mmCIF file of C-alpha atoms and ligand atoms in Angstrom:
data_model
loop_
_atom_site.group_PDB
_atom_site.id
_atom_site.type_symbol
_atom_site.label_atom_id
_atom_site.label_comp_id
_atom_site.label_asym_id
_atom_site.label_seq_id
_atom_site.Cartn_x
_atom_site.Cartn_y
_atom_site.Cartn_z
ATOM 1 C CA UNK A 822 -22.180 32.690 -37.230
ATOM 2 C CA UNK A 823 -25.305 33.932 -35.302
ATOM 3 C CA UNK A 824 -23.046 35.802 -32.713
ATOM 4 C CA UNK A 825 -19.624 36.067 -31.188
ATOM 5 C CA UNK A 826 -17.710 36.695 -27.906
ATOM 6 C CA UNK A 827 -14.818 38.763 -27.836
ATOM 7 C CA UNK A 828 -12.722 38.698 -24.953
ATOM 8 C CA UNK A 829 -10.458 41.745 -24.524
ATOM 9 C CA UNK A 830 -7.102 40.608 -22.908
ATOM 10 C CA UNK A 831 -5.544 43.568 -22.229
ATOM 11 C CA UNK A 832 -8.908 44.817 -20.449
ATOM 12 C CA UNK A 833 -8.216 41.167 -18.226
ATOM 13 C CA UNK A 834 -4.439 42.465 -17.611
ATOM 14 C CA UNK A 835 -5.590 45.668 -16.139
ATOM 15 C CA UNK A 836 -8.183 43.947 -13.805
ATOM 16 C CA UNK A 837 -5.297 41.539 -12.883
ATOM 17 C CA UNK A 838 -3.180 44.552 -11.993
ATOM 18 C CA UNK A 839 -5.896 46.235 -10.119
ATOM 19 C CA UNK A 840 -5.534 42.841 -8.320
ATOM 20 C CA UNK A 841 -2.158 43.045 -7.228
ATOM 21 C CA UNK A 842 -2.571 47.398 -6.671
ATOM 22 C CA UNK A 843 -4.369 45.702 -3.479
ATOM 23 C CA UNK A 844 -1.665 42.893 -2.596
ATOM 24 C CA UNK A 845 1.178 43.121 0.091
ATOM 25 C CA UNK A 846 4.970 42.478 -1.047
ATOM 26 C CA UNK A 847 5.150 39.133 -1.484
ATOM 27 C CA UNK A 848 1.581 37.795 -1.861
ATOM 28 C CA UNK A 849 1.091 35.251 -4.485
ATOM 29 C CA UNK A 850 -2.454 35.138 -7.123
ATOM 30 C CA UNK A 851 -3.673 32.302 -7.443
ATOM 31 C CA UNK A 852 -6.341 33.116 -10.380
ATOM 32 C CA UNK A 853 -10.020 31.629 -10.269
ATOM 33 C CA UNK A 854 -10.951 29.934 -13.898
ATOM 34 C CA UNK A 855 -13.669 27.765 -12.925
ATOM 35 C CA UNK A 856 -16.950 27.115 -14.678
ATOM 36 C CA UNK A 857 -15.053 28.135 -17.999
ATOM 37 C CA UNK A 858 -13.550 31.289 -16.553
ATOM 38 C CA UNK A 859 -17.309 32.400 -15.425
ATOM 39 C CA UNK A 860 -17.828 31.784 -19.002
ATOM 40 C CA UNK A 861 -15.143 33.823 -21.034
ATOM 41 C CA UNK A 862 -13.522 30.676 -22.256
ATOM 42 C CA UNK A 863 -11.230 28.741 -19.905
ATOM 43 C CA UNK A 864 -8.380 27.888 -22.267
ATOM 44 C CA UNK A 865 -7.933 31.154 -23.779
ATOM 45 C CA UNK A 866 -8.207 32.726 -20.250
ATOM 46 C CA UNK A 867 -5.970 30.358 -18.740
ATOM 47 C CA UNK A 868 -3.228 30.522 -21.237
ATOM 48 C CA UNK A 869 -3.449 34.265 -21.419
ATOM 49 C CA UNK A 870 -2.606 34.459 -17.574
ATOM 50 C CA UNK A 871 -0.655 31.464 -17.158
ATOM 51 C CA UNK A 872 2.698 33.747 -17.289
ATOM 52 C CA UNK A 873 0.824 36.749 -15.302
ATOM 53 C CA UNK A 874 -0.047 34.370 -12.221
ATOM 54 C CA UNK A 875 1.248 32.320 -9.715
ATOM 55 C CA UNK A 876 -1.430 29.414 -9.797
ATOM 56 C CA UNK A 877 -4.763 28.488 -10.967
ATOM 57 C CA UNK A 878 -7.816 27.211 -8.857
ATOM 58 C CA UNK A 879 -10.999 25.382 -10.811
ATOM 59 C CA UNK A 880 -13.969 23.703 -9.895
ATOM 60 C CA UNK A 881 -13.562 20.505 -10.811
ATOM 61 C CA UNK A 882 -10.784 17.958 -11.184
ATOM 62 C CA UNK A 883 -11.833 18.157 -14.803
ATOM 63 C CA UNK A 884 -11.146 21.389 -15.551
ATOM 64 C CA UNK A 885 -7.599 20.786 -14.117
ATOM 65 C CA UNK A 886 -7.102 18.199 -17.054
ATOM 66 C CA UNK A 887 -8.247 20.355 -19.457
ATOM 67 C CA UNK A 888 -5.413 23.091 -18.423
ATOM 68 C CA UNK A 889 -2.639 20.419 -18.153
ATOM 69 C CA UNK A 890 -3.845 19.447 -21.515
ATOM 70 C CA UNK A 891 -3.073 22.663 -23.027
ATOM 71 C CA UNK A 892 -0.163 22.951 -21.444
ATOM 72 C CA UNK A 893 -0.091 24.958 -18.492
ATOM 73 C CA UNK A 894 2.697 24.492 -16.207
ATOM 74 C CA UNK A 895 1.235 26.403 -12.972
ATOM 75 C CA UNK A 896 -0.115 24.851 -9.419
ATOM 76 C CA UNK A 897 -3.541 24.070 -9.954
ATOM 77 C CA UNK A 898 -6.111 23.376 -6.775
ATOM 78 C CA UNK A 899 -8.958 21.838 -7.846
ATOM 79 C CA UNK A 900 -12.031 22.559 -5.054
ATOM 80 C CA UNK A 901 -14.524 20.168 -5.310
ATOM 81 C CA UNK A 902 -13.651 16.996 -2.732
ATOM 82 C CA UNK A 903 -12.201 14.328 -4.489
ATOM 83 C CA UNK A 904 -14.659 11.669 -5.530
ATOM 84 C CA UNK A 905 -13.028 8.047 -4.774
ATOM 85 C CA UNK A 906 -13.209 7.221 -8.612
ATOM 86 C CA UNK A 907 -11.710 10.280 -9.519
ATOM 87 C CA UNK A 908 -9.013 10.179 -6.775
ATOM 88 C CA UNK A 909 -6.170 9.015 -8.621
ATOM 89 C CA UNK A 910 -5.849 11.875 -11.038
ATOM 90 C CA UNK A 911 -4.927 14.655 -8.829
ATOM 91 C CA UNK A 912 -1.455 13.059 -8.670
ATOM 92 C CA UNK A 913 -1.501 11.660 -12.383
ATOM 93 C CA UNK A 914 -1.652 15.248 -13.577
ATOM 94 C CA UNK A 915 0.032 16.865 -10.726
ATOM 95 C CA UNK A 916 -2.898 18.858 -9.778
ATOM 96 C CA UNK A 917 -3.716 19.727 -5.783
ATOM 97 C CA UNK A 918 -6.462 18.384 -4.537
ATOM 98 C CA UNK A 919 -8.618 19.881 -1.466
ATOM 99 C CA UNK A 920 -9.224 17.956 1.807
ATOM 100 C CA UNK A 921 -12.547 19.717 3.094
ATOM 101 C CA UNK A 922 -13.624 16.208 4.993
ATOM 102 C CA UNK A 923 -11.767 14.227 7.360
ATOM 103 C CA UNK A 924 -12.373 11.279 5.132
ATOM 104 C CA UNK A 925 -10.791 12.848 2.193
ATOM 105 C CA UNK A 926 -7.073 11.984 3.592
ATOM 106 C CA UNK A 927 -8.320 8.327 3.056
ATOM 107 C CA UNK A 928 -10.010 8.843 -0.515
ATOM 108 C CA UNK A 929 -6.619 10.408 -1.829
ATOM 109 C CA UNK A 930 -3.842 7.880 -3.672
ATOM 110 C CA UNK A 931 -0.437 8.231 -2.098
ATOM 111 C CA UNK A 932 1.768 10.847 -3.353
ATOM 112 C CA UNK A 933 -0.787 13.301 -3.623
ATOM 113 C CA UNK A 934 -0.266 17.390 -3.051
ATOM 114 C CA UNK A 935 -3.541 18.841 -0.947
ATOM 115 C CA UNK A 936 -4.787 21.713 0.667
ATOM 116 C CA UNK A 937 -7.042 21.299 3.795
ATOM 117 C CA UNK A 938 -10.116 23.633 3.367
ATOM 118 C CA UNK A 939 -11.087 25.005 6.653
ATOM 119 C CA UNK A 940 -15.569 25.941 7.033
ATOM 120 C CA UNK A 941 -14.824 29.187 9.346
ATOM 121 C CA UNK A 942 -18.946 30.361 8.432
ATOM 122 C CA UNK A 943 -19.457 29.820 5.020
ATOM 123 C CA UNK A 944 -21.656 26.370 6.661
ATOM 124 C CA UNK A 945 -20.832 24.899 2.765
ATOM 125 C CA UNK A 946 -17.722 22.912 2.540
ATOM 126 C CA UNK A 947 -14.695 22.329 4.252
ATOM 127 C CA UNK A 948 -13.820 20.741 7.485
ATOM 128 C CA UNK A 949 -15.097 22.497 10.676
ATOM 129 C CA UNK A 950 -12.706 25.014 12.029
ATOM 130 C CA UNK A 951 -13.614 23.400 15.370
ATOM 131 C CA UNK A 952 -12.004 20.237 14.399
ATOM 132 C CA UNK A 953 -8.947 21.598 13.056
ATOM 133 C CA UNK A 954 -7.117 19.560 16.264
ATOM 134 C CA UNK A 955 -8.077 16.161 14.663
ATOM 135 C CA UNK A 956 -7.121 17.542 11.043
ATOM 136 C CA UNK A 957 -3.826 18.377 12.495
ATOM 137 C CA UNK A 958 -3.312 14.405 13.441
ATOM 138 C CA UNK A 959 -4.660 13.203 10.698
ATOM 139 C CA UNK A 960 -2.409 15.662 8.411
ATOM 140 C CA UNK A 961 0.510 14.537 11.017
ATOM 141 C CA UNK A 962 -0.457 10.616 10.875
ATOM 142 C CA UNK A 963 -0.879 10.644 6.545
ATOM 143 C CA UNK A 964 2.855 11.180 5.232
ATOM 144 C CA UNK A 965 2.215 9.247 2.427
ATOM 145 C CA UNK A 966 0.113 12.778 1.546
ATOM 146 C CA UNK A 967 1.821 16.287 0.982
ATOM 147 C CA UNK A 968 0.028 18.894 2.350
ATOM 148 C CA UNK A 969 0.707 22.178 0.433
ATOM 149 C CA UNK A 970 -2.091 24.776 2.140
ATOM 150 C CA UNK A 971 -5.124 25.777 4.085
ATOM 151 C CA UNK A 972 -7.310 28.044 3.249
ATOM 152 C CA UNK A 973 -11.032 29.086 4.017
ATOM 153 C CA UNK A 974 -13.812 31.142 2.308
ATOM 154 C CA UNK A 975 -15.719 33.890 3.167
ATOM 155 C CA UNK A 976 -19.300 34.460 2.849
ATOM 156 C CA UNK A 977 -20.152 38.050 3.138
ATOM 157 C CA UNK A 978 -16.686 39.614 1.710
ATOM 158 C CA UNK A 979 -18.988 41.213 -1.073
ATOM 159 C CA UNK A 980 -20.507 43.939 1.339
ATOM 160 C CA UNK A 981 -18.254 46.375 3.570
ATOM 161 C CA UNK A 982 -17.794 46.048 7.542
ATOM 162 C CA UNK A 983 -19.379 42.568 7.627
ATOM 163 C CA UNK A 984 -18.965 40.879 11.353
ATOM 164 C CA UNK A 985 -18.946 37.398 9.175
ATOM 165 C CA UNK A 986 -15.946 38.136 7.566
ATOM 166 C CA UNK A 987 -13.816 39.486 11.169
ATOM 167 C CA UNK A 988 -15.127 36.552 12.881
ATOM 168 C CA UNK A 989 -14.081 34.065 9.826
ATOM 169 C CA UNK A 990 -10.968 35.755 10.173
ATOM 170 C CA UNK A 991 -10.268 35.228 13.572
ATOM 171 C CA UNK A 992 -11.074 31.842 13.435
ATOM 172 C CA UNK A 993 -8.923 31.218 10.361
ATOM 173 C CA UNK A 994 -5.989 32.866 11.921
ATOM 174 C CA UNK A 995 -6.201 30.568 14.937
ATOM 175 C CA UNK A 996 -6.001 27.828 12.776
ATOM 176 C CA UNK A 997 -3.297 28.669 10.875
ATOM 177 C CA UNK A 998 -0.885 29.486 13.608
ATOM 178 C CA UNK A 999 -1.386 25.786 14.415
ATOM 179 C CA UNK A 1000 0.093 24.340 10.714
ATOM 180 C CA UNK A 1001 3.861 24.873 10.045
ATOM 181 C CA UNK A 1002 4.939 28.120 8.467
ATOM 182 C CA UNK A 1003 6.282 26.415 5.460
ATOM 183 C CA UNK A 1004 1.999 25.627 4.444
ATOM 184 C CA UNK A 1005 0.736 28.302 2.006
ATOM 185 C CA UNK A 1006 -2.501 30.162 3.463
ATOM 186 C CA UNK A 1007 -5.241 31.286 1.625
ATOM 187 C CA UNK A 1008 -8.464 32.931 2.112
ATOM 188 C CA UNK A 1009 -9.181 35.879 -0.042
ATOM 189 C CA UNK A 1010 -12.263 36.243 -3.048
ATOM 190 C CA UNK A 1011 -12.530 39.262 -4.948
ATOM 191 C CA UNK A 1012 -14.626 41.224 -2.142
ATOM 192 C CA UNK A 1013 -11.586 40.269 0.368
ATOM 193 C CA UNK A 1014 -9.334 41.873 -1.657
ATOM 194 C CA UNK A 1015 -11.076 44.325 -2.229
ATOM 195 C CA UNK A 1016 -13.502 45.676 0.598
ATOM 196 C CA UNK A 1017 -11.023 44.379 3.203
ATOM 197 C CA UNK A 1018 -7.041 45.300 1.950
ATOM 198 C CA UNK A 1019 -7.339 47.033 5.277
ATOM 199 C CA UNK A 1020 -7.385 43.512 7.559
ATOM 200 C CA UNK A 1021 -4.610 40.796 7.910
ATOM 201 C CA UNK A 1022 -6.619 39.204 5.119
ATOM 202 C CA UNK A 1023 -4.174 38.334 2.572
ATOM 203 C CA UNK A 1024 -1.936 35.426 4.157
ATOM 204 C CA UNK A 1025 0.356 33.801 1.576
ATOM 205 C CA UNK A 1026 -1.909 33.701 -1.530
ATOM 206 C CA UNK A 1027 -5.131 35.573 -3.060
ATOM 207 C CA UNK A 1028 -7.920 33.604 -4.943
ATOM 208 C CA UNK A 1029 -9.924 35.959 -7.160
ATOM 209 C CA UNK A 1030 -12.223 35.294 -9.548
ATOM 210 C CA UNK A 1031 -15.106 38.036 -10.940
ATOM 211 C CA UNK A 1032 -13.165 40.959 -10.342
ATOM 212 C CA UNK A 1033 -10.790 39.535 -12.931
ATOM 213 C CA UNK A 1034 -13.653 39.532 -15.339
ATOM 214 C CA UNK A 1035 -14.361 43.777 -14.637
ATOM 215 C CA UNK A 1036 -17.437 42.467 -11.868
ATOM 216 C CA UNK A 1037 -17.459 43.428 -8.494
ATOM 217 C CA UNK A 1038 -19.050 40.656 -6.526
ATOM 218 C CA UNK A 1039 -21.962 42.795 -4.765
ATOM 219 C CA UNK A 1040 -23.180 45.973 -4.734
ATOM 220 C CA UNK A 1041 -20.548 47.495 -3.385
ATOM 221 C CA UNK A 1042 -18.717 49.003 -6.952
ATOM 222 C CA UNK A 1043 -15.294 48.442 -7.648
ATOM 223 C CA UNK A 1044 -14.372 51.437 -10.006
ATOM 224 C CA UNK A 1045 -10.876 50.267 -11.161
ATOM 225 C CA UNK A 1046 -12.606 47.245 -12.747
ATOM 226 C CA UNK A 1047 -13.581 46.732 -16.787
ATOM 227 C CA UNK A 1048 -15.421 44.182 -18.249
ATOM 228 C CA UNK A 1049 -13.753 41.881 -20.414
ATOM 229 C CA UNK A 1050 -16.446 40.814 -22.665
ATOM 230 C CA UNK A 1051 -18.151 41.746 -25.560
ATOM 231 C CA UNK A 1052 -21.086 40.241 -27.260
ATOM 232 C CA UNK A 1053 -21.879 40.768 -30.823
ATOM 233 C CA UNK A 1054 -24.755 39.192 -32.986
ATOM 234 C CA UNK A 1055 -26.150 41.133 -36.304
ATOM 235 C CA UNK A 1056 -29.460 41.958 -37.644
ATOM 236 C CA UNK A 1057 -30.838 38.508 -39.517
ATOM 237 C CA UNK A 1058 -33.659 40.316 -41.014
ATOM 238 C CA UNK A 1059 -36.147 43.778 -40.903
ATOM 239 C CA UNK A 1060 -40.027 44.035 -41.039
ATOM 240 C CA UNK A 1061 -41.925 46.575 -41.191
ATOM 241 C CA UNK A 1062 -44.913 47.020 -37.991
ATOM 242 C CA UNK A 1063 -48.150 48.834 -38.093
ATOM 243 C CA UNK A 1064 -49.315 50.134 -34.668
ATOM 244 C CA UNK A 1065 -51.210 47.277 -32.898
ATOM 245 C CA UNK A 1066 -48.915 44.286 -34.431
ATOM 246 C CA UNK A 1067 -48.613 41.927 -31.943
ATOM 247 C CA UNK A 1068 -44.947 40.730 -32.187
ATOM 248 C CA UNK A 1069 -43.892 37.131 -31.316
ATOM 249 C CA UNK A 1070 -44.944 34.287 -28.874
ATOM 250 C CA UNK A 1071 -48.059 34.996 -26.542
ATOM 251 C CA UNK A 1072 -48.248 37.828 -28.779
ATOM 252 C CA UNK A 1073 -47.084 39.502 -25.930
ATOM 253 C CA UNK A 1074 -45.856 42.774 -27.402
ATOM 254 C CA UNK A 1075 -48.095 44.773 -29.304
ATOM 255 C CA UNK A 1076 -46.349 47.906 -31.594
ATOM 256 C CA UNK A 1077 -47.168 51.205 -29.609
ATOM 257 C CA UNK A 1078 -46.567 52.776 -33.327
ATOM 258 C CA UNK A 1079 -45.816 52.116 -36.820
ATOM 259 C CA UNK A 1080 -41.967 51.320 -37.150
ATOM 260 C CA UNK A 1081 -39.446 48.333 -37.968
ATOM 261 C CA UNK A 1082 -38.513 44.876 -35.999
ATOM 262 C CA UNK A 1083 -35.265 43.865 -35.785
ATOM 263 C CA UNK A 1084 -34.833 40.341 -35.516
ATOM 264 C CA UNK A 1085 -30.890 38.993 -33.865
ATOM 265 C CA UNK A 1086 -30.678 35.246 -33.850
ATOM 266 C CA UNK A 1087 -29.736 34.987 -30.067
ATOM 267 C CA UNK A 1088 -32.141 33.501 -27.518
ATOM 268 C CA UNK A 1089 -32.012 32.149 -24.135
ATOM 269 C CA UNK A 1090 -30.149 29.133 -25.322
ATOM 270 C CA UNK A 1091 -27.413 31.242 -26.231
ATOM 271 C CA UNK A 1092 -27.645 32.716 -22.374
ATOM 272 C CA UNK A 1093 -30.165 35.240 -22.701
ATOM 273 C CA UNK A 1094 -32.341 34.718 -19.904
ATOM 274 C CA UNK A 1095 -36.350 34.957 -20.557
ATOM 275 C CA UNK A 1096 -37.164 36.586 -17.820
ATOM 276 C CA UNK A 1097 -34.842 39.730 -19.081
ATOM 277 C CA UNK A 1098 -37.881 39.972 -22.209
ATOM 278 C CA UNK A 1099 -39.157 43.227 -22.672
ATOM 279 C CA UNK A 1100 -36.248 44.708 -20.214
ATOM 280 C CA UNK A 1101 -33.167 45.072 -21.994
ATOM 281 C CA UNK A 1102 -31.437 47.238 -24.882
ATOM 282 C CA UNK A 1103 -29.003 46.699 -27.370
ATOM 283 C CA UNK A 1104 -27.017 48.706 -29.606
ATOM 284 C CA UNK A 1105 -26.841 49.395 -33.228
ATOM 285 C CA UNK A 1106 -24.849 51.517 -35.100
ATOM 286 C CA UNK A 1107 -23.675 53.663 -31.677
ATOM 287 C CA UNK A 1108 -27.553 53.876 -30.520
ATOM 288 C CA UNK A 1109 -29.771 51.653 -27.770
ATOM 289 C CA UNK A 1110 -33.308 50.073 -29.155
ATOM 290 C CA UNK A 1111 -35.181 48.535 -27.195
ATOM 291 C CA UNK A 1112 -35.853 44.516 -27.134
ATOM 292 C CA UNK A 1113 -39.464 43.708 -27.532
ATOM 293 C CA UNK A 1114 -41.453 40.672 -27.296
ATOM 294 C CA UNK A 1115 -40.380 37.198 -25.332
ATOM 295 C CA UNK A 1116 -36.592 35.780 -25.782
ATOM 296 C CA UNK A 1117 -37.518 32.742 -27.702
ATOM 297 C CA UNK A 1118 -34.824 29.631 -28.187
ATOM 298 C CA UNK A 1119 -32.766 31.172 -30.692
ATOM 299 C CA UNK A 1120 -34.175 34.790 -31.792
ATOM 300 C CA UNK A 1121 -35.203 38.098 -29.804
ATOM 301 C CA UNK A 1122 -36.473 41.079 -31.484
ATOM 302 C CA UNK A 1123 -35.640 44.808 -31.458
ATOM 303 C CA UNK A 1124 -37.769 47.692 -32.340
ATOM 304 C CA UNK A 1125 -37.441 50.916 -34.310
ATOM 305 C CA UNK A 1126 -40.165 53.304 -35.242
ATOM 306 C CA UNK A 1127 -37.551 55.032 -37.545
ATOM 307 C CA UNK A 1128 -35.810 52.438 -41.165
ATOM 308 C CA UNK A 1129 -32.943 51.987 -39.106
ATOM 309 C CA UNK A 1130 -31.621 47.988 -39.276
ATOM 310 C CA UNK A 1131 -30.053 46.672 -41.880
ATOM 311 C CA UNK A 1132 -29.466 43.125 -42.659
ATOM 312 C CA UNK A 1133 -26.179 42.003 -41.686
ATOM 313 C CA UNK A 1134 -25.451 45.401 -38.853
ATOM 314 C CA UNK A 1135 -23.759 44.535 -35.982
ATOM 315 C CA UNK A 1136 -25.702 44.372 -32.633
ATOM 316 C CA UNK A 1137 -23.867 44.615 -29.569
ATOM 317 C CA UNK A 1138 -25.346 42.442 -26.568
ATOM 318 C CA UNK A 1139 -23.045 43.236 -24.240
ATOM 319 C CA UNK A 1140 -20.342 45.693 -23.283
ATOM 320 C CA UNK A 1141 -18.148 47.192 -21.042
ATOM 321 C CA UNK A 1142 -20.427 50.238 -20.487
ATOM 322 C CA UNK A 1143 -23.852 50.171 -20.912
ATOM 323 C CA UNK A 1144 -24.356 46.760 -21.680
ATOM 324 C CA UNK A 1145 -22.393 45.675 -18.807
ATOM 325 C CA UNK A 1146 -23.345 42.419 -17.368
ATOM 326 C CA UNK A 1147 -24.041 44.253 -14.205
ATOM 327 C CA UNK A 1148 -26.781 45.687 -15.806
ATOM 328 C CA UNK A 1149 -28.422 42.524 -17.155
ATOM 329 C CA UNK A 1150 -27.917 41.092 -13.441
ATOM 330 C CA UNK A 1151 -29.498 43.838 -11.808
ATOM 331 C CA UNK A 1152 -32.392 43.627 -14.195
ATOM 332 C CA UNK A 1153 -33.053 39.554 -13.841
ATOM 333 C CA UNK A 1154 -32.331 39.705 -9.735
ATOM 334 C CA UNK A 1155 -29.148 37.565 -9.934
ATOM 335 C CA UNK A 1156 -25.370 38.593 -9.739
ATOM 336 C CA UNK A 1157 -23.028 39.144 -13.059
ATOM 337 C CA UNK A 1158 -21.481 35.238 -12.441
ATOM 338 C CA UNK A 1159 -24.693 34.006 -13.515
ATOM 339 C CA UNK A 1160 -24.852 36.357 -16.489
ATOM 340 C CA UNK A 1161 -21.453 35.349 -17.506
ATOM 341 C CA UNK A 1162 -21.381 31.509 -16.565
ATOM 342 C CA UNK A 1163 -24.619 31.246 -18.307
ATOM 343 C CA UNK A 1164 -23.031 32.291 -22.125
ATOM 344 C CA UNK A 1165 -23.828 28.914 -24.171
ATOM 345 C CA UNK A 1166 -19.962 27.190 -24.658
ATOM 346 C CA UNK A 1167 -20.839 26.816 -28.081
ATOM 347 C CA UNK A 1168 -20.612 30.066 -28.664
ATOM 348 C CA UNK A 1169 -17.380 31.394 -30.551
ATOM 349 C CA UNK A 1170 -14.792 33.021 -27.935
ATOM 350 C CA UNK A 1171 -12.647 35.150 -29.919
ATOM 351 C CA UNK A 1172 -9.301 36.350 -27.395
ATOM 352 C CA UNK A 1173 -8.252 39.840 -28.271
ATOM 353 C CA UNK A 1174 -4.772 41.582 -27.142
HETATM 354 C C1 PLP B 2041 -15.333 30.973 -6.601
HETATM 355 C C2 PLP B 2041 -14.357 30.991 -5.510
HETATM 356 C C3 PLP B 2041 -13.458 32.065 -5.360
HETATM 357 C C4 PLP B 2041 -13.522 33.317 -6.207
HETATM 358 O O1 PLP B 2041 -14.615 34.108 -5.785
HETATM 359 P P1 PLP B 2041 -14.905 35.531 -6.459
HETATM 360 O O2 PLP B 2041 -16.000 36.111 -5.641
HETATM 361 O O3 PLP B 2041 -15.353 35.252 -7.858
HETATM 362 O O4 PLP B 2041 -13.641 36.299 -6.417
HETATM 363 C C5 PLP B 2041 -12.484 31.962 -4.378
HETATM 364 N N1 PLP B 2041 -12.423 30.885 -3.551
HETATM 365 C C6 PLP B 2041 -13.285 29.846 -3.654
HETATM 366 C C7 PLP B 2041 -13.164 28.700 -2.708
HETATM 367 C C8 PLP B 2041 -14.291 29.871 -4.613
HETATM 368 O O5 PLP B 2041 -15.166 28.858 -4.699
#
């Protein structure tokens, strides 16, 4: 096996209960798992918090399948707007779809559960909180639907004191005092729950995602939060380097001294991406070496001026410390979703207590 992923539960339990440290009496979690739980595996994930939460939201109706598949019992709302083709399996596997477009009551087979997603800001999806009247008729006029929810999402949550978020709440808030009591609310991501426990923010239900996986969304840190995955390849062979070696494609990497290469057989098809070459460090037998030379397909290369690899030590990618996928994010410009999402699904998920 060129590497594995090990996914520490109980490290996902204490995230979850950081979750609900935040949460009123009362308010129901509705766990994100989408895009294969941001990459940690979404059956494992799934079936490891099934008992833990109230409900699941996913991406796609597909991923719903998958989790009614392996058995899980809880509410699932699928995002994405139903596709006509598609339409009929929300009901045939009891999974709740989202309205986010007028049209969508139409494209939905009768008997169907929904939510109506409400665009308060985010200018993405959803149905525009100034039309909310018209939803309201057409939610009135299409009994052969159930309507279940509303929610909304946020697009600045992830930094403190944004004006998006109090005007998205306003907005929300006047739409929801025009649905029946008895329809679940929703609005909340990980930096709603987090940066703003303070505002009337939490409604009925929460929806987090990242901070589930030990990331806080933005820069703004979340200190009760640990990462839940662990990456773990071994050293696939040693070579000895003479000051000046140039060391793999481009020959970009020349030796600054005599010493040893490393090489891991992980590459950016695994999930490594290229432009981290040259920038990051991994860990072998308790110490940090440096990664030298371009990630290639399969194989990146560490370097040692002291007989220190082995064939066959383990080499830890990433952690919940150093090697956090914060780190790699901050180094590559991006955010710790694309980190995680990016983790090839061939890779072998291995769920820990
Ligand atoms: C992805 C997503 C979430 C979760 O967001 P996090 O920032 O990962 O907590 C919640 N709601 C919707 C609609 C989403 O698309």
């Amino acid at each position: 096996m060129r590497s594995i992923l090990t996914i520490h539960c109980s490290k996902l339990v204490h995230n979850l209960n950081a979750v609900k440290a935040q949460l009123k009496d009362g308010v129901k979690v509705y766990a994100v798992v989408k895009d294969n739980a941001y990459g940690h595996g979404i059956e494992g994930i799934a079936k490891y918090l099934a008992p833990k939460v109230d409900g699941f939201c996913v991406a796609r109706v597909e991923e719903g399948i998958t989790l009614r598949t392996i058995g899980i019992q809880n509410p699932i709302l699928v995002f994405e707007l139903p596709e006509l083709e598609k339409a009929s399996w929300f009901k045939e596997h009891n999974l709740i779809a989202t309205v986010g477009d007028i049209n969508d009551f139409d494209t939905l087979v009768d008997g169907t559960q929904y939510h109506i997603n409400f665009d308060t800001g985010m200018g993405r999806l959803g149905i525009p909180y100034s039309q909310y009247e018209l939803a309201i008729e057409k939610y009135k006029s299409s009994s052969q639907l159930t309507c279940t929810g509303i929610y909304t999402h946020f697009a600045t949550a992830d930094v403190l004191d944004s004006e998006g978020v109090v005007s998205q709440l306003a907005r929300f808030t006047e739409v929801r005092k025009a649905f029946p009591s008895n329809i679940m609310a929703h609005t909340a991501n990980t930096g709603a729950i987090f940066n703003y426990s303070d505002l009337e923010i939490q409604f009925d239900a929460v929806r987090p995602g990242v901070c589930l996986y030990g990331y806080a969304p933005g820069s703004t840190k979340i200190d009760a939060l640990i990462p839940v995955i662990e990456w773990e390849s071994h050293i696939l062979q040693t070579r000895a380097v003479q000051k000046g070696d140039n060391i793999g494609y481009g020959a970009s990497w020349v030796a600054p001294e005599d010493g040893y290469i490393g090489t891991v057989p992980v590459g950016y098809s695994d999930g490594i991406q290229r432009r981290l070459g040259g920038k990051i460090q991994l860990k072998v037998n308790g110490k940090l070496y440096p990664q030298v030379g371009r990630i290639t397909m399969d194989y990146i290369g560490i370097f040692t001026p002291t007989n220190d690899f082995h064939k066959g030590d383990k080499v830890a990618l990433l952690n919940d410390k150093e090697l956090s996928a914060e780190v790699w994010a901050q180094l590559n410009e991006t955010i710790p979703y694309e980190v995680t999402t990016a983790l090839n699904s061939r890779i072998k998920r291995v769920f820990k207590d």
